Coordinates of C-alpha atoms in Angstrom, one line a residue:
Chain N
M1 CA 0.0 0.1 -0.1
N2 CA 2.7 2.5 1.4
E3 CA 4.5 1.7 -2.0
T4 CA 1.9 2.2 -4.2
V5 CA 1.4 5.6 -2.7
T6 CA 5.0 6.4 -3.0
R7 CA 4.7 5.6 -6.7
T8 CA 1.6 7.5 -7.7
L9 CA 3.3 10.4 -5.8
R10 CA 6.7 9.9 -7.9
T11 CA 4.9 9.8 -11.2
L12 CA 2.8 13.0 -9.9
A13 CA 5.8 14.7 -9.3
R14 CA 7.7 14.0 -12.5
Y15 CA 4.7 15.1 -14.9
T16 CA 4.4 18.4 -12.9
A17 CA 8.3 18.6 -13.2
L18 CA 7.7 18.1 -17.1
S19 CA 4.8 20.4 -17.1
V20 CA 6.8 23.1 -15.6
L21 CA 9.4 22.7 -17.8
L22 CA 7.1 22.8 -20.9
A23 CA 5.9 25.8 -19.5
F24 CA 9.1 27.6 -19.1
F25 CA 10.5 26.6 -22.5
S26 CA 7.5 27.2 -24.5
L27 CA 6.4 30.7 -22.7
P28 CA 8.6 32.9 -24.6
L29 CA 8.1 31.3 -28.0
L30 CA 4.6 31.8 -27.7
W31 CA 4.5 35.2 -28.8
L32 CA 7.0 34.1 -32.0
A33 CA 4.3 31.6 -32.9
F34 CA 1.2 33.7 -32.9
A35 CA 2.0 37.4 -33.2
P36 CA 3.4 37.2 -36.6
F37 CA -0.4 35.9 -38.0
D38 CA -2.2 38.2 -35.7
R39 CA -4.3 41.4 -37.1
T40 CA -3.3 43.1 -34.2
P41 CA -0.5 41.9 -32.3
T42 CA 0.0 43.1 -29.1
I43 CA 3.3 42.5 -26.5
A44 CA 1.3 39.5 -24.8
A45 CA 1.0 36.4 -26.6
S46 CA -2.6 35.5 -27.6
L47 CA -4.1 33.9 -30.0
P48 CA -4.6 35.9 -33.2
S49 CA -7.5 36.9 -35.4
F50 CA -5.7 35.3 -38.3
T51 CA -4.2 37.2 -41.2
L52 CA -1.2 37.2 -43.6
D53 CA -1.3 41.4 -43.5
N54 CA 1.8 41.3 -41.6
F55 CA 3.8 39.6 -44.3
R56 CA 2.6 42.0 -47.0
H57 CA 3.5 44.8 -44.7
L58 CA 7.1 43.3 -44.5
L59 CA 7.3 42.9 -48.2
G60 CA 6.8 46.5 -48.4
N61 CA 9.5 47.2 -45.9
P62 CA 13.1 47.2 -48.1
G63 CA 15.1 47.8 -45.0
A64 CA 13.7 44.7 -43.5
L65 CA 14.1 42.9 -46.4
R66 CA 17.7 44.3 -47.1
S67 CA 19.0 43.4 -43.8
L68 CA 18.2 39.6 -44.3
R69 CA 19.9 39.8 -47.9
N70 CA 22.9 41.1 -46.1
S71 CA 22.8 38.2 -43.5
A72 CA 22.6 36.0 -46.4
L73 CA 25.7 37.4 -47.9
L74 CA 27.6 37.5 -44.7
A75 CA 26.9 34.0 -44.1
A76 CA 27.5 32.9 -47.5
G77 CA 30.8 34.9 -47.5
T78 CA 32.1 33.3 -44.2
G79 CA 30.8 30.3 -44.8
T80 CA 32.8 29.6 -48.1
L81 CA 35.5 31.3 -47.1
V82 CA 35.7 28.9 -43.9
V83 CA 34.9 25.8 -45.7
V84 CA 37.3 26.1 -48.4
T85 CA 40.7 27.4 -46.8
A86 CA 39.9 25.1 -43.8
A87 CA 39.5 22.0 -46.4
L88 CA 42.8 22.8 -48.0
A89 CA 44.6 23.3 -44.7
A90 CA 42.9 20.1 -43.1
Y91 CA 43.9 18.1 -46.2
A92 CA 47.5 19.3 -46.0
L93 CA 47.8 18.7 -42.3
S94 CA 46.4 15.4 -42.4
R95 CA 48.6 14.1 -45.0
V96 CA 52.1 15.7 -44.8
R97 CA 53.7 15.3 -41.4
L98 CA 54.9 18.5 -40.0
P99 CA 56.9 19.0 -37.1
G100 CA 54.5 20.0 -34.0
R101 CA 51.4 19.6 -36.1
D102 CA 49.5 18.2 -33.4
A103 CA 50.4 20.8 -30.8
L104 CA 49.9 23.3 -33.5
L105 CA 46.5 22.3 -33.9
Y106 CA 45.6 22.1 -30.0
V107 CA 47.2 25.6 -29.7
L108 CA 45.0 27.2 -32.3
L109 CA 42.0 25.6 -31.0
L110 CA 42.6 27.0 -27.6
L111 CA 43.2 30.2 -29.0
S112 CA 40.0 30.4 -30.4
S113 CA 38.2 30.2 -27.4
I114 CA 40.4 32.5 -25.4
V115 CA 40.2 35.3 -28.2
T116 CA 36.6 35.6 -28.6
G117 CA 35.1 38.4 -30.4
T118 CA 33.8 39.6 -27.0
A119 CA 37.0 39.7 -25.0
A120 CA 39.0 41.0 -28.1
M121 CA 36.5 43.6 -29.5
V122 CA 39.3 46.6 -29.1
P123 CA 41.8 45.0 -31.0
L124 CA 39.7 43.8 -33.6
F125 CA 38.0 47.3 -34.1
N126 CA 41.6 48.6 -34.3
L127 CA 42.3 46.2 -36.9
A128 CA 39.4 46.7 -38.9
H129 CA 40.0 50.4 -38.6
E130 CA 43.9 50.0 -39.8
L131 CA 43.0 48.1 -42.8
R132 CA 39.8 50.5 -43.4
L133 CA 37.6 47.8 -43.2
I134 CA 35.0 49.6 -41.1
D135 CA 31.7 49.8 -42.8
A136 CA 32.8 47.0 -45.0
Q137 CA 31.0 43.3 -45.0
L138 CA 34.6 42.1 -45.9
G139 CA 35.8 43.0 -42.6
V140 CA 33.2 41.3 -40.8
I141 CA 33.4 38.5 -43.1
L142 CA 37.2 38.0 -42.3
V143 CA 36.9 38.6 -38.6
L144 CA 34.4 35.9 -38.2
G145 CA 36.1 33.8 -40.5
G146 CA 39.2 33.8 -38.5
G147 CA 37.6 32.9 -35.3
L148 CA 35.8 30.0 -37.0
L149 CA 38.7 28.4 -38.9
P150 CA 40.5 27.0 -35.8
S151 CA 37.7 24.5 -34.8
A152 CA 36.7 23.9 -39.0
I153 CA 40.2 23.1 -39.2
F154 CA 40.3 20.6 -36.4
I155 CA 36.9 19.2 -37.1
L156 CA 37.7 18.6 -41.0
K157 CA 41.2 17.0 -40.0
D158 CA 39.2 14.3 -38.5
F159 CA 37.2 13.5 -41.7
M160 CA 40.6 13.8 -43.6
D161 CA 42.4 11.3 -41.4
G162 CA 39.4 8.8 -42.0
T163 CA 39.7 8.6 -45.7
P164 CA 41.6 5.8 -47.4
R165 CA 44.9 6.9 -49.2
S166 CA 44.4 4.4 -52.0
Y167 CA 41.7 6.6 -54.2
E168 CA 44.6 9.0 -54.2
E169 CA 47.2 7.1 -55.0
S170 CA 45.1 5.7 -58.2
A171 CA 44.7 9.1 -58.9
R172 CA 48.2 10.0 -58.8
V173 CA 49.2 7.3 -61.0
F174 CA 46.9 8.8 -63.9
G175 CA 49.0 12.4 -63.6
A176 CA 46.4 14.0 -61.7
S177 CA 47.6 17.2 -59.8
P178 CA 47.4 17.6 -55.6
L179 CA 44.6 20.3 -56.5
Q180 CA 42.9 18.3 -58.7
I181 CA 43.2 15.2 -56.3
V182 CA 41.6 17.6 -53.5
R183 CA 38.7 18.6 -55.8
H184 CA 37.9 15.0 -57.4
V185 CA 38.9 12.8 -55.1
V186 CA 38.9 14.0 -51.6
V187 CA 36.1 16.6 -51.8
P188 CA 33.5 13.8 -52.7
L189 CA 34.7 11.4 -50.0
V190 CA 34.8 14.2 -46.9
R191 CA 31.3 15.9 -48.0
P192 CA 29.6 15.0 -44.7
G193 CA 32.3 16.8 -42.9
L194 CA 32.2 19.7 -45.2
A195 CA 28.3 20.1 -45.1
T196 CA 28.7 20.0 -41.3
I197 CA 31.2 22.7 -41.5
G198 CA 29.5 24.9 -43.8
V199 CA 26.2 24.6 -41.6
W200 CA 28.0 25.2 -38.7
S201 CA 29.6 28.5 -39.9
V202 CA 26.3 29.6 -41.5
A203 CA 24.6 29.4 -38.1
Q204 CA 27.2 30.9 -36.3
V205 CA 27.5 33.8 -38.6
W206 CA 23.3 34.0 -39.1
G207 CA 22.9 34.7 -34.9
N208 CA 26.0 36.9 -34.5
F209 CA 25.1 40.5 -33.3
L210 CA 28.6 41.5 -31.6
I211 CA 30.9 41.8 -34.8
P212 CA 28.5 43.3 -37.7
F213 CA 27.4 45.6 -34.6
L214 CA 30.8 46.7 -34.0
L215 CA 32.2 47.0 -37.2
L216 CA 29.4 48.2 -39.8
R217 CA 28.2 51.7 -39.6
S218 CA 25.2 52.1 -42.1
P219 CA 22.0 50.6 -41.8
E220 CA 22.0 49.4 -45.6
K221 CA 25.2 47.2 -44.8
S222 CA 23.5 45.8 -41.5
P223 CA 22.5 42.1 -41.2
A224 CA 19.3 41.2 -39.8
A225 CA 20.8 40.8 -36.0
V226 CA 21.6 44.3 -35.9
V227 CA 18.8 45.6 -37.8
M228 CA 16.0 43.8 -35.7
Y229 CA 17.8 45.4 -32.3
T230 CA 17.1 48.8 -34.0
F231 CA 13.7 48.0 -34.4
Y232 CA 13.0 47.5 -30.8
T233 CA 15.3 49.9 -29.1
E234 CA 14.2 52.8 -31.6
G235 CA 12.1 55.5 -29.4
G236 CA 8.4 55.7 -29.8
Q237 CA 6.0 52.5 -30.3
P238 CA 7.5 49.7 -32.1
D239 CA 5.7 48.3 -35.2
L240 CA 5.0 44.9 -33.1
G241 CA 3.6 43.4 -36.7
L242 CA 6.6 44.1 -38.4
I243 CA 9.1 42.8 -35.5
A244 CA 6.9 39.7 -35.0
T245 CA 6.9 38.8 -39.1
F246 CA 10.5 39.8 -39.2
S247 CA 11.5 37.6 -36.1
L248 CA 9.8 34.8 -37.7
L249 CA 11.4 35.0 -41.4
Y250 CA 14.7 35.6 -39.7
S251 CA 14.6 32.6 -37.3
L252 CA 13.5 30.5 -40.2
P253 CA 16.6 29.2 -42.0
V254 CA 18.4 28.5 -39.0
V255 CA 15.7 26.4 -37.7
L256 CA 15.3 24.9 -41.4
M257 CA 18.9 24.2 -41.1
F258 CA 19.2 22.4 -37.9
L259 CA 16.0 20.1 -38.8
F260 CA 17.9 19.4 -42.3
V261 CA 20.9 18.5 -40.4
S262 CA 19.1 16.5 -37.6
S263 CA 17.5 14.4 -40.3
R264 CA 20.4 13.8 -42.4
Y265 CA 23.5 13.2 -40.1
G266 CA 21.6 12.7 -36.5
F267 CA 22.0 16.0 -34.8
R268 CA 24.5 16.0 -31.7
F269 CA 27.2 18.4 -31.0
H270 CA 27.0 20.2 -34.5
G271 CA 26.1 23.6 -35.0
G272 CA 25.8 26.7 -32.6
I273 CA 27.9 25.1 -30.2
K274 CA 30.5 27.8 -29.8
S275 CA 28.3 31.0 -29.7
Chain G
M1 CA 47.0 8.9 -32.4
P2 CA 47.1 7.7 -36.4
S3 CA 50.7 7.3 -37.2
T4 CA 51.4 9.1 -40.6
S5 CA 53.4 6.9 -42.3
P6 CA 55.7 7.9 -45.1
G7 CA 52.7 6.3 -47.2
G8 CA 50.3 9.1 -46.0
D9 CA 51.2 11.7 -48.4
A10 CA 49.4 9.7 -50.9
A11 CA 48.5 12.6 -53.3
G12 CA 52.2 13.2 -53.4
L13 CA 51.9 16.8 -51.9
G14 CA 55.0 17.3 -50.5
R15 CA 55.9 19.5 -47.6
G16 CA 55.9 23.1 -49.9
R17 CA 52.7 22.4 -51.2
A18 CA 51.2 21.4 -48.0
G19 CA 52.3 24.7 -46.5
A20 CA 50.7 26.3 -49.6
F21 CA 47.6 24.5 -49.1
A22 CA 47.7 25.4 -45.3
A23 CA 48.5 29.0 -45.8
P24 CA 45.4 30.9 -46.6
A25 CA 43.8 29.7 -43.3
L26 CA 46.7 30.0 -40.9
L27 CA 47.3 33.7 -42.4
L28 CA 43.4 34.2 -41.1
I29 CA 44.0 32.8 -38.2
T30 CA 47.2 35.0 -37.4
A31 CA 45.5 38.3 -38.6
F32 CA 42.4 37.9 -36.8
L33 CA 42.8 35.7 -33.6
L34 CA 47.0 36.0 -32.8
F35 CA 47.9 39.4 -33.7
P36 CA 44.6 41.3 -32.1
A37 CA 45.7 39.2 -29.1
L38 CA 49.2 40.5 -29.2
W39 CA 48.1 44.1 -30.3
T40 CA 45.6 44.5 -27.2
L41 CA 48.7 43.8 -24.8
Y42 CA 50.4 46.9 -26.4
L43 CA 47.4 49.1 -26.4
G44 CA 46.4 48.1 -22.7
V45 CA 49.5 50.1 -21.5
T46 CA 48.5 53.6 -23.6
D47 CA 46.3 55.9 -23.3
Y48 CA 44.8 55.5 -26.5
R49 CA 41.4 57.4 -27.5
L50 CA 39.1 57.0 -30.2
T51 CA 39.2 60.9 -30.7
G52 CA 41.4 63.9 -29.2
L53 CA 45.2 63.8 -28.9
S54 CA 45.7 60.7 -27.6
A55 CA 44.3 59.1 -30.7
A56 CA 46.7 60.8 -32.9
D57 CA 49.8 60.1 -30.4
P58 CA 48.8 57.6 -27.6
Q59 CA 51.5 57.6 -25.0
N60 CA 52.8 54.9 -22.9
V61 CA 51.5 54.9 -19.7
G62 CA 52.9 51.7 -18.1
L63 CA 50.2 49.7 -15.8
D64 CA 48.0 52.8 -14.7
N65 CA 45.1 51.1 -16.9
F66 CA 45.3 48.2 -14.6
E67 CA 45.5 50.1 -11.5
R68 CA 42.9 52.2 -12.5
A69 CA 40.7 49.2 -13.0
L70 CA 41.3 47.7 -9.8
N71 CA 40.7 50.9 -8.0
E72 CA 37.4 52.0 -9.9
D73 CA 34.0 50.5 -8.1
R74 CA 32.6 50.1 -11.7
F75 CA 35.2 47.6 -12.7
T76 CA 34.8 45.4 -9.5
D77 CA 31.2 45.9 -9.6
S78 CA 31.1 44.4 -12.8
L79 CA 33.6 41.8 -11.8
W80 CA 31.0 40.8 -8.9
L81 CA 28.5 41.0 -11.5
T82 CA 29.9 39.0 -13.7
L83 CA 30.6 36.4 -11.4
Q84 CA 26.8 36.3 -9.9
F85 CA 25.8 36.1 -14.1
V86 CA 28.2 32.7 -14.6
V87 CA 27.5 31.4 -11.4
G88 CA 23.8 31.7 -11.4
S89 CA 22.9 30.9 -15.1
A90 CA 25.8 28.5 -16.0
V91 CA 27.0 26.8 -13.2
L92 CA 23.9 26.4 -11.1
G93 CA 21.1 27.2 -13.6
Q94 CA 22.0 25.5 -17.1
A95 CA 23.9 22.6 -15.4
L96 CA 21.7 21.7 -12.7
L97 CA 18.8 22.3 -15.0
G98 CA 19.9 20.5 -17.9
F99 CA 21.3 17.4 -15.7
G100 CA 17.5 17.3 -14.4
I101 CA 16.0 17.5 -17.8
A102 CA 18.4 14.3 -18.9
W103 CA 17.5 12.6 -15.8
L104 CA 13.6 13.0 -16.1
L105 CA 13.8 12.1 -20.0
R106 CA 16.5 9.3 -19.6
N107 CA 14.1 6.4 -19.8
R108 CA 11.6 7.8 -22.1
T109 CA 10.8 7.8 -25.8
G110 CA 8.1 9.4 -27.8
L111 CA 6.2 12.3 -28.0
L112 CA 6.8 13.8 -24.5
R113 CA 10.7 13.5 -24.6
R114 CA 10.8 14.6 -28.5
L115 CA 8.6 17.9 -27.5
V116 CA 10.7 18.9 -24.6
E117 CA 14.1 18.6 -26.3
A118 CA 12.7 20.3 -29.6
L119 CA 11.7 23.1 -27.1
V120 CA 14.9 23.2 -25.3
L121 CA 17.0 23.4 -28.6
L122 CA 14.9 25.7 -29.9
A123 CA 15.7 28.4 -27.4
W124 CA 19.2 27.7 -28.4
I125 CA 19.5 27.8 -32.0
L126 CA 17.2 30.8 -32.2
P127 CA 19.1 34.1 -33.1
S128 CA 20.0 36.0 -30.2
S129 CA 18.3 39.2 -31.5
V130 CA 14.9 37.2 -31.8
V131 CA 15.2 35.5 -28.4
A132 CA 16.4 39.0 -26.6
F133 CA 13.0 40.7 -28.0
L134 CA 10.7 37.8 -27.2
W135 CA 12.2 38.2 -23.4
I136 CA 11.5 41.8 -23.7
A137 CA 7.9 41.2 -24.7
L138 CA 7.7 38.4 -22.1
L139 CA 8.9 40.7 -19.1
D140 CA 7.1 43.8 -20.2
R141 CA 5.5 46.1 -17.6
D142 CA 2.5 47.0 -19.1
D143 CA 1.3 44.1 -21.6
G144 CA 3.7 41.5 -20.6
T145 CA 2.8 37.8 -20.8
L146 CA 4.4 37.2 -17.6
N147 CA 2.5 39.9 -15.5
A148 CA -0.7 38.8 -17.2
L149 CA -0.3 35.0 -16.1
L150 CA 1.2 35.7 -12.3
G151 CA -1.3 38.6 -11.8
T152 CA 1.3 41.1 -11.2
P153 CA 0.2 44.0 -13.5
G154 CA 2.7 47.0 -13.6
T155 CA 5.7 44.8 -12.6
A156 CA 9.1 45.9 -14.5
W157 CA 10.9 42.7 -14.3
L158 CA 14.0 44.2 -16.3
L159 CA 14.0 47.3 -14.0
E160 CA 13.2 45.9 -10.9
H161 CA 15.0 42.7 -10.9
P162 CA 17.8 43.0 -13.7
M163 CA 20.3 40.7 -12.8
A164 CA 17.5 37.9 -11.8
S165 CA 16.2 38.7 -15.4
I166 CA 19.1 38.1 -17.4
I167 CA 20.2 35.0 -15.3
V168 CA 16.9 33.3 -16.0
F169 CA 16.9 34.1 -19.4
N170 CA 20.5 32.8 -20.2
I171 CA 19.5 29.7 -18.2
W172 CA 16.3 29.5 -21.0
R173 CA 18.6 30.2 -23.6
G174 CA 21.6 27.9 -23.1
T175 CA 20.3 24.9 -21.1
A176 CA 20.3 22.7 -24.5
F177 CA 23.8 22.5 -24.4
S178 CA 24.0 20.6 -20.9
M179 CA 20.9 18.7 -21.6
M180 CA 22.6 17.2 -24.7
L181 CA 25.5 16.5 -22.9
Y182 CA 24.2 14.7 -20.0
A183 CA 21.9 12.9 -21.8
A184 CA 24.8 11.4 -23.7
A185 CA 26.8 10.9 -20.4
L186 CA 23.6 9.1 -19.1
G187 CA 23.6 6.8 -21.8
N188 CA 27.3 5.5 -20.5
V189 CA 25.9 4.7 -17.2
P190 CA 25.2 0.8 -17.3
P191 CA 21.6 0.1 -16.4
S192 CA 22.4 -2.9 -14.4
Q193 CA 24.4 -0.8 -11.9
L194 CA 21.5 1.4 -11.3
E195 CA 19.4 -1.8 -10.9
T196 CA 21.4 -3.4 -8.4
A197 CA 21.5 0.0 -6.3
R198 CA 17.8 0.2 -6.9
L199 CA 17.6 -3.3 -5.4
A200 CA 19.6 -2.8 -2.4
G201 CA 17.4 0.1 -1.4
A202 CA 19.0 3.0 -2.3
S203 CA 17.1 6.1 -2.8
T204 CA 17.3 8.4 -5.9
W205 CA 19.8 10.6 -4.1
Q206 CA 22.1 7.9 -3.3
Q207 CA 21.8 6.4 -6.5
L208 CA 22.8 9.7 -7.9
R209 CA 25.6 10.1 -5.6
D210 CA 27.1 6.9 -5.6
V211 CA 26.3 5.4 -8.9
V212 CA 25.6 7.9 -11.4
L213 CA 28.3 11.0 -10.2
P214 CA 31.4 8.9 -10.1
R215 CA 30.6 7.6 -13.6
I216 CA 29.9 11.0 -15.3
K217 CA 32.4 13.1 -13.4
G218 CA 34.4 13.8 -16.5
H219 CA 31.4 15.2 -18.1
V220 CA 30.2 17.4 -15.5
L221 CA 33.6 19.1 -15.3
T222 CA 34.0 19.6 -19.1
N223 CA 30.6 20.7 -19.2
L224 CA 30.7 23.4 -16.0
L225 CA 34.0 24.7 -17.8
L226 CA 32.8 25.0 -21.3
I227 CA 29.4 26.6 -20.2
S228 CA 31.4 29.0 -17.7
L229 CA 33.7 30.2 -20.6
W230 CA 30.8 30.8 -22.7
T231 CA 28.8 32.6 -20.2
F232 CA 31.6 34.7 -19.4
N233 CA 31.9 35.8 -23.3
D234 CA 28.0 36.3 -23.5
F235 CA 27.2 39.7 -25.1
T236 CA 23.4 38.9 -25.3
P237 CA 22.4 40.6 -22.0
F238 CA 23.1 43.8 -23.4
L239 CA 20.4 43.1 -26.2
L240 CA 18.0 43.1 -23.2
T241 CA 19.0 45.6 -20.7
G242 CA 21.9 47.4 -22.4
G243 CA 24.0 47.2 -19.2
G244 CA 21.2 49.2 -17.3
P245 CA 19.5 50.3 -14.9
D246 CA 22.1 51.9 -13.2
N247 CA 24.8 49.5 -14.5
R248 CA 23.0 46.8 -12.6
T249 CA 23.7 44.1 -15.5
E250 CA 26.7 45.7 -16.8
I251 CA 28.9 42.5 -16.9
M252 CA 32.6 42.3 -18.0
P253 CA 31.6 42.2 -21.9
V254 CA 29.0 44.7 -21.6
L255 CA 31.4 47.3 -19.5
L256 CA 34.2 46.5 -22.2
Y257 CA 32.0 47.8 -25.2
R258 CA 30.8 50.6 -23.3
T259 CA 33.8 51.7 -22.1
A260 CA 35.6 51.2 -25.0
L261 CA 33.4 51.8 -28.1
Q262 CA 31.0 54.0 -26.8
G263 CA 33.0 55.7 -24.5
G264 CA 36.1 55.9 -26.9
E265 CA 38.7 55.2 -24.3
L266 CA 40.4 52.4 -26.4
G267 CA 43.9 52.4 -24.1
Y268 CA 42.1 51.5 -21.0
G269 CA 39.1 49.3 -22.9
A270 CA 42.2 47.2 -24.3
A271 CA 43.4 46.7 -20.6
L272 CA 40.1 45.4 -19.6
S273 CA 40.1 43.3 -23.0
V274 CA 43.8 41.6 -21.5
L275 CA 41.8 40.9 -18.2
M276 CA 39.3 39.5 -20.0
L277 CA 41.7 37.3 -22.2
L278 CA 43.5 36.2 -19.0
A279 CA 40.2 35.1 -17.5
N280 CA 39.8 33.3 -20.4
L281 CA 42.9 31.7 -20.6
A282 CA 42.7 30.4 -17.0
I283 CA 39.4 28.5 -17.8
A284 CA 40.8 27.0 -21.3
L285 CA 44.1 25.8 -19.0
V286 CA 41.7 24.1 -16.3
Y287 CA 39.7 22.7 -19.3
V288 CA 43.0 21.1 -21.3
R289 CA 44.6 19.7 -17.9
L290 CA 41.2 18.2 -17.1
L291 CA 41.0 16.8 -20.7
R292 CA 44.6 15.5 -20.6
S293 CA 43.9 13.7 -17.0
R294 CA 40.7 12.1 -18.2
S295 CA 42.5 10.5 -21.3
K296 CA 45.2 9.2 -19.1
E297 CA 42.4 7.2 -17.2
P298 CA 42.3 3.9 -18.2
A299 CA 38.9 3.4 -20.7
A300 CA 36.8 6.1 -18.4

């Protein structure tokens, strides 16, 4: 008898805990789910009187759409830079024995977790200033790329180490140059690794606020992360319909990417870890 | 460690070309990680400013900036706030909640587990500007959802309890990592051992303490160090409170931004940067030592 009571209480406690958890984690998200479709969105989350007007309204806002394009540009630029340079470096480091190679990789990885954009904002700002890269999207791409590269090389080298060397040998017998071997033999073999690194870099850049906030001046070049912040800190009544729809459109790509990765490769520790 | 035999260089790359392949990446890392770290050491001992006389010709002021930091209430206050933020939201909040969720869900499959995990992960992957606004809306004084639910209209959470607000916010935002890490760690605890303990009459607490904790000790330490490092470097609270009201949420990253970029005191800001880099270095070194000692353990 006593045991049944304890067990019932325990089950009850477990379900209470789970309900509290669900409430805690879903509460802030309710607004994002409902407000974009609400004819008269308020600050409080509420069931909407359904409309798609907010989306039409957003399409008429060139600044908002431009900032999403800027985000895409920064993410694509950084992603490409990181994947290409990290793949070449990881391949070279995987195939050629250099003295102190593994120590070098560890030091780089350590360095990237110490010199974060936050801790190094003063020198990064100065560097961009000296290189005349203030208010240039290239500056943001280079700074973000430099920060992501050590982890990218580290992960990719693992993939490279795991590929068989016999394909490369036979390609070489047929007279392929090292660059051709990389393009036609190695890249197809490590495609999952490249995809992981690409998705991971894009996700990092897509959500990054600090670096573009530091380095970009003009609103025309700012990505969604920064423009979104100016939406709700501007004086006066914030346009809630616009903020809601914009938040949703801006969030969608990372959510879709995440779903893609998790369905394809089984999401574990990829993506967004180091933000 | 995979031994790189002479046959490892199957593509006939050779050292020269290998160097050329690695050069672009290493150059970028040198320019945008290594060089800034060294440069901030130099800037930290100057009176460099964004504008004015010291902008054109910065003077070496020795360790004045560091002395000033230690003597300034604003800096020591910020250090104390940062400690509260890191301990409250990462060490206590994310780690305990993440473990709690992993423990609650450990034997579950199906809809409930997927739902909880999806929501926790969503909080993690959404862009920081978006989640910051979601929380501003949730905590709003006049129309916030929280006040409506609690029946506390007119409570301005971000003004009345600013530090607590950003701590709860960061727990919400970052618990996913701990949850996933502990879920993986709990998967390594042999169910038979838990079963034995239960049959021997051990309470849940005793099971956790005597069976689970010794098994996942390495994971716990790794988790604590990583989330501490990330939280210490997190700029997102700035999006919620901007460091206010009255500097009551001015954690180190925010103090750094306000001093150097808003206030234009780049030299003093660089000195603060150096202090942050040193703190990061300390945390990272503890982490490395830990990884070393763990890899020496026989098949843990």
